[in-house]
Amino acid sequence: MMSATVTIHHDQPIGTVSPRLYGHFAEHLGRCCYDGLFVGKDSSVPNIGGFRKDIVEALRAMPTPLLRWPGGCYADHYHWKDGIGPDRPVRLGMSCGLQVLDTNELGTDEFLALCELIGAEPYLAGNVGSGTPEELCHWVEYCNAALPTTLVQERQRNGREDPWKVKLWGIGNENWGCGGNYDAESYALEYRRYSLMVQHVDPSIEMVVCGHDTDWNRRCIDKLRNHMNFVDHYSIHRYWIHGGHGVDFTEDEYYALLDEADATEDFIVETRAFLEEACGGKRHVGIALDEWGVWHAESRNWGPGGCASSSNDYSQACTMRDAVATAVGLEVFHRQCRSLSMANLAQITNVLHAPIMTEGDAMWLTPTYYALQMHKCHIGQTAVGTAVKDGPKQPSGKAAVSATATQRGVTITNRHLHESTDVVVSGSYTDGTILSAHAPNAQNSAAASPIAPKPLTMQAEGDGVRIHLPPFSIATLTV
Ligand code: AHR
């Protein structure tokens, strides 16, 4: 097999890789928040204000520039006043068909304090489905106002003197479904009402519209066309669901999942065209891919092969294949960094495509955690063009080697399920790391974490370096 070559075109800048493209999502679903991120102040598990200390450290190191909360579908049942102050009611927590006892121990001030602790920008999802514009206005006032209103004084009594200055506010979540079963036009009208009222409270906030599929997006954006000055971000969600079971998947399913990750780009491009047409060049609305990731068959009872059991808690295997899919997704996000204004992996702990898992006292990092961390050098940098030549091909005929680069380095993925390859990469590099595993369905666990980045061997060759990539592996070379 002829080596692949990767050429970095520093003279072809694409745009800035915003830290917001490396965002995350924490929903009150399964064991993501309670018994995951948050164990409570009285837990025997070491914690900071109720948040697991080991997770706080892992989130800082990943890093976690942006964190969305409290849902997801949970957001449209969530009443924020239940989660502040000393007396918190126990409610029915509801999301995605799960019903749990919700103590509200983790509320607004706790979440925003976590964000400060880990260096994340908060993104709060408002309740449209079972809430009111007034409730959302009050939430914005509680978080962001400086004048000594009754709500602001309440915030101060709860320990926060200065405004939290939360910039990002979602106006509902998936309002085409769990967020109220709206049709596109009715939701757009609600958006116009909510966004106007909320913006009166704090004109500096950025608001996010709920998008969906092609038909919804065309109709919703059309209904908003004379109100685009109230639209900062337009949300779309993309779950990759054609990969079969998390661990027991076929070769076809392996490639189908990666193709689906790639195809996210077409959906971004299509959504961008609708927004451009509606804005007529007068405004740039960012696309917020505020839920993305793999969603395997065993954790859902919808979509291809969906076979979740009645005890589904939305946790799933997080394997090396998922890390490769992550790298493929991040290539798309870098290529589309002028269109995308944020991206949030679903979800941060224990649920779906999680970078962090816990079981009792134990905490471990999944291959996806490391795939994300290996992209740290790109955050805030300028994405540039790359070109791949030769090397192994996927069954579809597409090159198996792919890459994304910024001024600070290049990340290269060998998507092939069986073939390893040498890659000659243009440029000179000081460091390199590689993430690989003995099998595509290998995963870390509470007992052992064999999948972690290792030093990459680089040999100088011509005006670049030669590296070796095993099948389903990811390497980052940094300048
Ligand atoms: O991430 C799980 C669920 O997926 C979210 O609650 C919802 O927004 C989406 O359907």
Short mmCIF file of C-alpha atoms and ligand atoms in Angstrom, two decimals:
data_model
loop_
_atom_site.label_atom_id
_atom_site.label_comp_id
_atom_site.label_asym_id
_atom_site.label_seq_id
_atom_site.Cartn_x
_atom_site.Cartn_y
_atom_site.Cartn_z
CA MET A 1 0.00 0.00 0.00
CA MET A 2 1.31 3.39 -1.03
CA SER A 3 1.67 5.89 1.86
CA ALA A 4 -0.93 8.62 2.10
CA THR A 5 0.23 12.21 1.94
CA VAL A 6 -1.39 15.08 3.83
CA THR A 7 -0.55 18.58 2.65
CA ILE A 8 -1.43 21.53 4.86
CA HIS A 9 -2.37 24.67 2.94
CA HIS A 10 -1.57 27.50 5.33
CA ASP A 11 -2.35 29.90 2.48
CA GLN A 12 -5.99 28.70 2.47
CA PRO A 13 -7.52 30.04 5.71
CA ILE A 14 -11.09 28.88 6.39
CA GLY A 15 -11.97 30.79 9.57
CA THR A 16 -11.56 30.78 13.33
CA VAL A 17 -12.23 27.64 15.31
CA SER A 18 -14.30 29.24 18.07
CA PRO A 19 -14.03 27.68 21.54
CA ARG A 20 -17.81 27.39 21.31
CA LEU A 21 -17.36 24.60 18.74
CA TYR A 22 -15.98 22.49 21.58
CA GLY A 23 -19.11 22.83 23.71
CA HIS A 24 -20.84 20.20 25.83
CA PHE A 25 -24.30 19.41 27.09
CA ALA A 26 -25.47 18.38 30.57
CA GLU A 27 -29.10 17.38 30.82
CA HIS A 28 -31.04 16.08 33.78
CA LEU A 29 -31.40 12.75 32.03
CA GLY A 30 -30.38 9.31 33.30
CA ARG A 31 -27.18 9.65 35.33
CA CYS A 32 -25.78 12.66 33.52
CA CYS A 33 -26.33 15.24 36.26
CA TYR A 34 -27.48 13.47 39.44
CA ASP A 35 -25.24 10.51 40.26
CA GLY A 36 -22.89 11.64 37.49
CA LEU A 37 -21.56 15.16 37.45
CA PHE A 38 -23.30 15.99 40.72
CA VAL A 39 -23.22 13.79 43.81
CA GLY A 40 -24.22 16.38 46.41
CA LYS A 41 -22.19 18.13 49.08
CA ASP A 42 -22.66 15.35 51.62
CA SER A 43 -21.45 12.58 49.32
CA SER A 44 -18.50 10.40 50.34
CA VAL A 45 -17.19 10.98 46.80
CA PRO A 46 -14.80 13.98 46.96
CA ASN A 47 -16.66 16.95 45.57
CA ILE A 48 -16.61 20.71 45.15
CA GLY A 49 -20.00 22.17 46.02
CA GLY A 50 -21.59 18.83 45.16
CA PHE A 51 -19.78 18.32 41.82
CA ARG A 52 -17.37 15.38 41.67
CA LYS A 53 -13.83 16.66 42.07
CA ASP A 54 -12.41 14.12 39.60
CA ILE A 55 -14.92 15.24 36.96
CA VAL A 56 -14.23 18.93 37.61
CA GLU A 57 -10.54 18.26 36.97
CA ALA A 58 -11.28 16.20 33.86
CA LEU A 59 -13.58 18.91 32.47
CA ARG A 60 -10.91 21.56 32.97
CA ALA A 61 -8.30 19.43 31.25
CA MET A 62 -10.48 18.40 28.29
CA PRO A 63 -11.18 21.50 28.08
CA THR A 64 -14.89 22.47 28.35
CA PRO A 65 -15.30 25.96 26.88
CA LEU A 66 -19.12 25.86 26.77
CA LEU A 67 -21.78 23.92 28.69
CA ARG A 68 -25.51 23.75 27.92
CA TRP A 69 -28.02 22.96 30.68
CA PRO A 70 -30.60 21.83 31.93
CA GLY A 71 -31.93 20.10 28.78
CA GLY A 72 -32.79 18.84 26.22
CA CYS A 73 -36.37 17.79 26.60
CA TYR A 74 -36.01 18.37 30.35
CA ALA A 75 -35.78 22.13 29.72
CA ASP A 76 -39.41 22.40 28.63
CA HIS A 77 -40.58 20.94 31.95
CA TYR A 78 -38.07 22.82 34.08
CA HIS A 79 -39.14 25.68 36.31
CA TRP A 80 -35.98 27.47 37.34
CA LYS A 81 -37.41 28.92 40.57
CA ASP A 82 -37.58 25.35 41.95
CA GLY A 83 -33.78 25.27 41.87
CA ILE A 84 -32.75 28.36 43.85
CA GLY A 85 -32.50 29.21 47.52
CA PRO A 86 -32.71 27.09 50.64
CA ASP A 87 -36.14 25.49 50.16
CA ARG A 88 -36.38 23.40 47.05
CA PRO A 89 -39.42 21.37 46.12
CA VAL A 90 -39.09 17.79 44.94
CA ARG A 91 -40.62 17.58 41.48
CA LEU A 92 -41.21 15.04 38.78
CA GLY A 93 -38.16 15.24 36.55
CA MET A 94 -39.14 14.43 32.97
CA SER A 95 -37.17 13.96 29.81
CA CYS A 96 -37.22 11.50 26.93
CA GLY A 97 -39.82 9.26 28.55
CA LEU A 98 -37.99 8.99 31.89
CA GLN A 99 -39.65 10.13 35.10
CA VAL A 100 -37.53 10.60 38.19
CA LEU A 101 -37.71 12.24 41.58
CA ASP A 102 -36.04 15.57 41.09
CA THR A 103 -34.69 17.16 44.27
CA ASN A 104 -33.64 20.36 42.50
CA GLU A 105 -30.43 20.29 44.55
CA LEU A 106 -28.54 21.19 41.41
CA GLY A 107 -30.05 24.49 40.29
CA THR A 108 -29.09 27.71 38.56
CA ASP A 109 -26.50 29.02 41.04
CA GLU A 110 -24.83 25.61 41.35
CA PHE A 111 -24.66 25.16 37.59
CA LEU A 112 -23.29 28.64 36.96
CA ALA A 113 -20.72 28.19 39.75
CA LEU A 114 -19.61 24.94 38.06
CA CYS A 115 -19.16 26.81 34.79
CA GLU A 116 -16.92 29.36 36.50
CA LEU A 117 -14.95 26.58 38.14
CA ILE A 118 -14.20 24.75 34.90
CA GLY A 119 -13.85 27.81 32.66
CA ALA A 120 -16.99 27.08 30.63
CA GLU A 121 -19.34 29.62 29.17
CA PRO A 122 -22.89 28.74 30.32
CA TYR A 123 -25.74 28.24 27.88
CA LEU A 124 -29.18 28.01 29.49
CA ALA A 125 -32.11 26.41 27.69
CA GLY A 126 -35.41 28.15 28.49
CA ASN A 127 -38.80 26.56 28.97
CA VAL A 128 -41.29 27.29 26.19
CA GLY A 129 -43.32 24.03 26.31
CA SER A 130 -44.71 24.40 29.84
CA GLY A 131 -43.39 27.84 30.72
CA THR A 132 -44.27 31.45 29.97
CA PRO A 133 -42.38 34.46 28.60
CA GLU A 134 -42.65 35.93 32.08
CA GLU A 135 -40.90 32.95 33.65
CA LEU A 136 -38.05 33.18 31.16
CA CYS A 137 -37.79 36.97 31.60
CA HIS A 138 -37.49 36.43 35.35
CA TRP A 139 -34.75 33.84 34.86
CA VAL A 140 -32.75 36.28 32.74
CA GLU A 141 -33.34 39.00 35.35
CA TYR A 142 -32.28 36.72 38.22
CA CYS A 143 -29.07 35.79 36.42
CA ASN A 144 -28.08 39.01 34.70
CA ALA A 145 -29.69 42.11 36.18
CA ALA A 146 -27.70 44.58 38.27
CA LEU A 147 -30.48 46.88 39.53
CA PRO A 148 -31.57 45.79 43.03
CA THR A 149 -34.92 44.22 42.11
CA THR A 150 -36.54 41.65 44.36
CA LEU A 151 -35.15 38.86 42.15
CA VAL A 152 -31.66 40.35 42.17
CA GLN A 153 -31.78 40.65 45.95
CA GLU A 154 -32.83 37.03 46.10
CA ARG A 155 -29.81 36.08 43.96
CA GLN A 156 -27.61 38.06 46.31
CA ARG A 157 -29.10 36.34 49.37
CA ASN A 158 -28.36 33.06 47.61
CA GLY A 159 -24.70 33.99 47.55
CA ARG A 160 -24.13 35.70 44.21
CA GLU A 161 -23.57 39.43 44.50
CA ASP A 162 -22.65 40.24 40.89
CA PRO A 163 -24.68 39.30 37.84
CA TRP A 164 -23.77 35.94 36.32
CA LYS A 165 -23.83 37.55 32.87
CA VAL A 166 -25.19 34.54 31.01
CA LYS A 167 -24.98 35.36 27.32
CA LEU A 168 -26.53 32.33 25.63
CA TRP A 169 -30.24 31.57 26.04
CA GLY A 170 -32.18 28.91 24.17
CA ILE A 171 -35.83 29.71 23.48
CA GLY A 172 -37.06 26.19 24.13
CA ASN A 173 -35.71 22.88 22.88
CA GLU A 174 -36.95 20.63 20.08
CA ASN A 175 -40.27 22.47 20.12
CA TRP A 176 -41.33 20.46 17.08
CA GLY A 177 -41.53 17.45 19.46
CA CYS A 178 -40.90 17.18 23.19
CA GLY A 179 -40.91 20.97 23.55
CA GLY A 180 -44.60 21.39 22.74
CA ASN A 181 -45.46 19.61 19.44
CA TYR A 182 -45.55 22.94 17.62
CA ASP A 183 -45.62 23.33 13.88
CA ALA A 184 -42.89 25.52 12.45
CA GLU A 185 -45.01 28.65 11.99
CA SER A 186 -46.59 28.50 15.45
CA TYR A 187 -43.19 28.07 17.09
CA ALA A 188 -41.77 30.96 15.06
CA LEU A 189 -44.57 33.17 16.39
CA GLU A 190 -43.81 32.04 19.94
CA TYR A 191 -40.14 32.75 19.30
CA ARG A 192 -40.95 36.28 18.15
CA ARG A 193 -42.87 36.89 21.37
CA TYR A 194 -40.40 35.29 23.78
CA SER A 195 -37.30 36.77 22.17
CA LEU A 196 -38.67 40.31 22.21
CA MET A 197 -39.70 40.11 25.87
CA VAL A 198 -36.48 38.47 26.98
CA GLN A 199 -34.34 40.92 25.06
CA HIS A 200 -36.01 43.81 26.87
CA VAL A 201 -34.65 42.36 30.12
CA ASP A 202 -31.10 42.09 28.82
CA PRO A 203 -30.38 43.40 25.31
CA SER A 204 -26.86 41.96 25.40
CA ILE A 205 -27.91 38.30 25.41
CA GLU A 206 -27.68 35.96 22.41
CA MET A 207 -30.79 33.93 21.70
CA VAL A 208 -31.12 30.56 20.02
CA VAL A 209 -34.04 29.48 17.81
CA CYS A 210 -35.02 25.80 17.72
CA GLY A 211 -34.63 24.31 14.30
CA HIS A 212 -35.29 20.77 13.11
CA ASP A 213 -35.35 19.18 9.67
CA THR A 214 -35.37 20.70 6.17
CA ASP A 215 -39.10 21.33 6.04
CA TRP A 216 -39.28 22.89 9.53
CA ASN A 217 -36.21 25.03 8.92
CA ARG A 218 -37.52 26.42 5.65
CA ARG A 219 -40.90 27.30 7.19
CA CYS A 220 -39.63 28.52 10.55
CA ILE A 221 -36.96 30.76 9.00
CA ASP A 222 -39.50 32.10 6.51
CA LYS A 223 -41.81 33.11 9.36
CA LEU A 224 -38.91 34.81 11.11
CA ARG A 225 -37.58 36.63 8.06
CA ASN A 226 -38.69 40.09 9.17
CA HIS A 227 -37.49 39.47 12.70
CA MET A 228 -34.00 38.17 12.08
CA ASN A 229 -32.57 40.93 14.27
CA PHE A 230 -33.86 38.81 17.18
CA VAL A 231 -32.08 35.69 15.95
CA ASP A 232 -28.46 35.19 16.98
CA HIS A 233 -28.18 31.43 16.59
CA TYR A 234 -30.27 28.81 14.83
CA SER A 235 -30.18 25.40 16.50
CA ILE A 236 -30.03 22.06 14.73
CA HIS A 237 -29.43 18.63 16.25
CA ARG A 238 -27.67 15.72 14.61
CA TYR A 239 -27.47 12.29 16.16
CA TRP A 240 -25.64 9.60 14.22
CA ILE A 241 -27.87 6.55 14.45
CA HIS A 242 -26.88 4.23 11.62
CA GLY A 243 -24.02 2.53 13.45
CA GLY A 244 -26.07 -0.32 14.94
CA HIS A 245 -25.22 -1.51 18.43
CA GLY A 246 -22.50 0.28 20.40
CA VAL A 247 -20.23 -2.77 20.61
CA ASP A 248 -21.63 -5.46 18.27
CA PHE A 249 -21.65 -3.73 14.91
CA THR A 250 -20.96 -4.89 11.38
CA GLU A 251 -18.41 -3.50 8.95
CA ASP A 252 -21.25 -1.80 7.03
CA GLU A 253 -22.49 -0.17 10.22
CA TYR A 254 -18.97 0.98 11.09
CA TYR A 255 -18.69 2.90 7.83
CA ALA A 256 -22.34 4.01 7.87
CA LEU A 257 -21.75 5.79 11.17
CA LEU A 258 -18.72 7.63 9.85
CA ASP A 259 -20.59 8.57 6.65
CA GLU A 260 -23.37 9.98 8.77
CA ALA A 261 -20.88 12.08 10.72
CA ASP A 262 -19.55 13.39 7.39
CA ALA A 263 -23.06 14.11 6.11
CA THR A 264 -23.63 16.55 8.97
CA GLU A 265 -21.80 18.99 6.72
CA ASP A 266 -24.53 18.85 4.04
CA PHE A 267 -27.15 19.67 6.65
CA ILE A 268 -25.13 22.65 7.90
CA VAL A 269 -24.69 23.90 4.34
CA GLU A 270 -28.40 23.54 3.62
CA THR A 271 -29.39 25.36 6.83
CA ARG A 272 -26.89 28.11 6.07
CA ALA A 273 -28.52 28.66 2.66
CA PHE A 274 -31.96 29.19 4.28
CA LEU A 275 -30.49 31.65 6.77
CA GLU A 276 -28.54 33.58 4.12
CA GLU A 277 -31.61 33.88 1.96
CA ALA A 278 -33.71 35.20 4.88
CA CYS A 279 -31.04 37.61 6.12
CA GLY A 280 -30.26 38.93 2.62
CA GLY A 281 -26.65 39.67 3.60
CA LYS A 282 -27.73 42.05 6.38
CA ARG A 283 -26.97 39.79 9.32
CA HIS A 284 -24.93 36.71 10.15
CA VAL A 285 -26.89 34.13 12.14
CA GLY A 286 -24.74 31.33 13.53
CA ILE A 287 -25.80 27.72 13.32
CA ALA A 288 -25.85 26.13 16.77
CA LEU A 289 -25.39 22.38 16.49
CA ASP A 290 -26.28 22.22 20.15
CA GLU A 291 -26.78 18.45 20.28
CA TRP A 292 -24.57 16.09 18.32
CA GLY A 293 -23.07 12.67 18.70
CA VAL A 294 -23.56 8.94 18.25
CA TRP A 295 -26.75 7.43 19.58
CA HIS A 296 -26.54 3.64 19.49
CA ALA A 297 -29.40 1.20 18.97
CA GLU A 298 -29.39 -0.12 22.56
CA SER A 299 -30.13 3.35 23.97
CA ARG A 300 -33.12 4.28 21.87
CA ASN A 301 -36.43 2.74 20.90
CA TRP A 302 -36.73 4.72 17.69
CA GLY A 303 -34.70 4.87 14.48
CA PRO A 304 -32.85 2.01 12.74
CA GLY A 305 -32.57 -1.08 14.97
CA GLY A 306 -33.66 0.84 18.09
CA CYS A 307 -33.98 -1.77 20.86
CA ALA A 308 -33.72 0.02 24.20
CA SER A 309 -34.95 -1.98 27.15
CA SER A 310 -37.45 -0.59 29.63
CA SER A 311 -34.55 0.17 32.00
CA ASN A 312 -32.88 2.43 29.41
CA ASP A 313 -30.99 5.17 31.22
CA TYR A 314 -29.48 6.48 27.98
CA SER A 315 -26.03 5.20 28.82
CA GLN A 316 -24.24 3.34 26.04
CA ALA A 317 -20.90 1.85 25.13
CA CYS A 318 -18.31 4.51 24.28
CA THR A 319 -15.74 2.83 22.09
CA MET A 320 -12.78 3.65 19.88
CA ARG A 321 -15.20 3.78 16.93
CA ASP A 322 -17.05 6.63 18.65
CA ALA A 323 -13.75 8.48 19.07
CA VAL A 324 -13.10 8.13 15.33
CA ALA A 325 -16.62 9.43 14.62
CA THR A 326 -15.82 12.38 16.92
CA ALA A 327 -12.71 13.18 14.91
CA VAL A 328 -14.72 12.99 11.68
CA GLY A 329 -17.31 15.37 13.16
CA LEU A 330 -14.64 17.81 14.28
CA GLU A 331 -13.21 17.88 10.75
CA VAL A 332 -16.67 18.97 9.58
CA PHE A 333 -16.95 21.60 12.33
CA HIS A 334 -13.59 23.08 11.37
CA ARG A 335 -14.49 23.16 7.69
CA GLN A 336 -17.80 24.82 8.57
CA CYS A 337 -16.44 27.10 11.28
CA ARG A 338 -17.71 30.23 9.54
CA SER A 339 -21.24 28.84 9.54
CA LEU A 340 -21.35 27.08 12.88
CA SER A 341 -21.43 29.28 15.94
CA MET A 342 -21.40 26.44 18.46
CA ALA A 343 -21.54 22.68 18.83
CA ASN A 344 -22.44 20.71 21.95
CA LEU A 345 -21.67 17.03 22.32
CA ALA A 346 -24.55 15.04 23.84
CA GLN A 347 -23.91 14.43 26.70
CA ILE A 348 -21.13 15.21 29.14
CA THR A 349 -21.38 12.30 31.64
CA ASN A 350 -22.82 8.77 31.50
CA VAL A 351 -25.43 9.58 28.84
CA LEU A 352 -25.14 8.84 25.08
CA HIS A 353 -21.81 9.89 23.53
CA ALA A 354 -20.19 10.68 26.85
CA PRO A 355 -16.53 11.66 27.29
CA ILE A 356 -16.76 10.86 31.01
CA MET A 357 -18.30 7.86 32.77
CA THR A 358 -18.86 7.06 36.44
CA GLU A 359 -19.91 4.05 38.46
CA GLY A 360 -20.07 4.50 42.22
CA ASP A 361 -16.75 5.99 43.29
CA ALA A 362 -15.07 5.20 39.97
CA MET A 363 -14.65 7.69 37.13
CA TRP A 364 -13.05 6.99 33.77
CA LEU A 365 -12.47 8.79 30.50
CA THR A 366 -13.76 7.36 27.25
CA PRO A 367 -11.81 7.32 23.95
CA THR A 368 -14.01 10.26 22.89
CA TYR A 369 -12.64 12.33 25.78
CA TYR A 370 -9.15 11.83 24.41
CA ALA A 371 -10.20 12.49 20.82
CA LEU A 372 -11.55 15.86 21.96
CA GLN A 373 -8.50 16.61 24.06
CA MET A 374 -6.23 15.87 21.11
CA HIS A 375 -7.94 18.77 19.31
CA LYS A 376 -7.18 21.26 22.08
CA CYS A 377 -4.35 22.83 20.07
CA HIS A 378 -6.87 23.89 17.39
CA ILE A 379 -9.22 25.82 19.68
CA GLY A 380 -9.20 29.54 18.90
CA GLN A 381 -6.88 29.04 15.92
CA THR A 382 -7.45 29.54 12.21
CA ALA A 383 -8.56 26.43 10.35
CA VAL A 384 -6.72 25.99 7.05
CA GLY A 385 -7.17 23.77 4.02
CA THR A 386 -5.76 20.24 3.84
CA ALA A 387 -5.39 17.83 0.92
CA VAL A 388 -5.05 14.05 1.17
CA LYS A 389 -3.55 11.92 -1.60
CA ASP A 390 -3.22 8.15 -1.94
CA GLY A 391 -3.37 5.72 0.99
CA PRO A 392 -6.10 3.18 1.77
CA LYS A 393 -9.66 3.61 0.55
CA GLN A 394 -12.94 2.92 2.34
CA PRO A 395 -15.29 0.40 0.66
CA SER A 396 -17.19 3.39 -0.82
CA GLY A 397 -14.00 4.47 -2.61
CA LYS A 398 -13.50 7.52 -0.38
CA ALA A 399 -10.04 8.06 1.08
CA ALA A 400 -9.69 6.44 4.50
CA VAL A 401 -7.23 9.07 5.68
CA SER A 402 -8.64 12.50 6.48
CA ALA A 403 -7.29 15.56 8.26
CA THR A 404 -7.98 18.92 9.76
CA ALA A 405 -5.38 21.59 10.45
CA THR A 406 -4.85 24.99 12.05
CA GLN A 407 -1.70 27.08 12.46
CA ARG A 408 -0.99 25.09 15.63
CA GLY A 409 -1.06 21.60 14.22
CA VAL A 410 -2.85 18.90 12.30
CA THR A 411 -5.10 16.03 13.36
CA ILE A 412 -5.16 13.03 11.05
CA THR A 413 -7.59 10.11 11.18
CA ASN A 414 -7.29 6.70 9.58
CA ARG A 415 -10.90 5.61 9.26
CA HIS A 416 -10.05 2.24 7.71
CA LEU A 417 -11.38 -0.70 9.67
CA HIS A 418 -8.53 -3.10 8.75
CA GLU A 419 -5.64 -1.34 7.03
CA SER A 420 -2.84 0.57 8.65
CA THR A 421 -0.93 3.13 6.61
CA ASP A 422 2.07 5.40 6.61
CA VAL A 423 1.25 9.08 6.16
CA VAL A 424 3.69 11.75 5.01
CA VAL A 425 2.57 15.09 6.47
CA SER A 426 3.87 18.45 5.23
CA GLY A 427 5.39 20.83 7.79
CA SER A 428 7.55 20.47 10.86
CA TYR A 429 6.25 19.49 14.27
CA THR A 430 7.53 19.44 17.80
CA ASP A 431 5.13 16.92 19.34
CA GLY A 432 2.79 14.18 18.32
CA THR A 433 0.27 11.92 20.04
CA ILE A 434 -1.72 8.97 18.79
CA LEU A 435 -4.96 7.35 19.96
CA SER A 436 -5.55 3.77 18.85
CA ALA A 437 -6.97 0.52 20.22
CA HIS A 438 -6.70 -3.22 19.61
CA ALA A 439 -10.29 -3.29 18.29
CA PRO A 440 -12.77 -0.68 17.06
CA ASN A 441 -15.23 -1.71 19.76
CA ALA A 442 -12.67 -1.53 22.56
CA GLN A 443 -13.54 0.76 25.43
CA ASN A 444 -12.20 1.94 28.76
CA SER A 445 -13.91 0.95 31.98
CA ALA A 446 -13.83 1.43 35.73
CA ALA A 447 -11.37 -1.46 35.88
CA ALA A 448 -8.92 -0.43 33.14
CA SER A 449 -8.34 2.42 30.71
CA PRO A 450 -5.94 1.09 28.07
CA ILE A 451 -7.14 3.58 25.43
CA ALA A 452 -5.30 6.85 26.00
CA PRO A 453 -3.03 9.03 23.85
CA LYS A 454 0.54 7.79 23.42
CA PRO A 455 3.58 9.57 21.99
CA LEU A 456 3.66 9.41 18.19
CA THR A 457 6.84 8.46 16.36
CA MET A 458 7.66 11.00 13.63
CA GLN A 459 10.48 10.62 11.13
CA ALA A 460 11.67 13.62 9.12
CA GLU A 461 11.04 13.16 5.39
CA GLY A 462 11.50 15.85 2.72
CA ASP A 463 9.71 18.99 3.91
CA GLY A 464 7.55 17.00 6.32
CA VAL A 465 7.38 13.97 8.58
CA ARG A 466 6.39 10.33 8.16
CA ILE A 467 4.06 8.74 10.70
CA HIS A 468 2.36 5.37 10.95
CA LEU A 469 -1.38 5.09 11.59
CA PRO A 470 -3.01 1.77 12.58
CA PRO A 471 -6.62 1.22 11.49
CA PHE A 472 -9.28 3.33 13.31
CA SER A 473 -6.75 5.68 14.85
CA ILE A 474 -6.29 9.41 15.35
CA ALA A 475 -3.02 11.36 15.54
CA THR A 476 -2.31 15.01 16.34
CA LEU A 477 0.96 16.68 15.41
CA THR A 478 1.54 20.06 17.01
CA VAL A 479 3.76 22.95 16.09
O1 AHR B 1 -29.94 14.17 24.34
C1 AHR B 1 -31.11 13.44 24.57
C2 AHR B 1 -32.34 14.10 23.97
O2 AHR B 1 -32.21 14.16 22.60
C3 AHR B 1 -32.58 15.53 24.36
O3 AHR B 1 -33.24 15.66 25.57
C4 AHR B 1 -33.42 16.06 23.24
O4 AHR B 1 -33.23 17.41 22.98
C5 AHR B 1 -33.01 15.18 22.06
O5 AHR B 1 -34.10 14.61 21.45
#
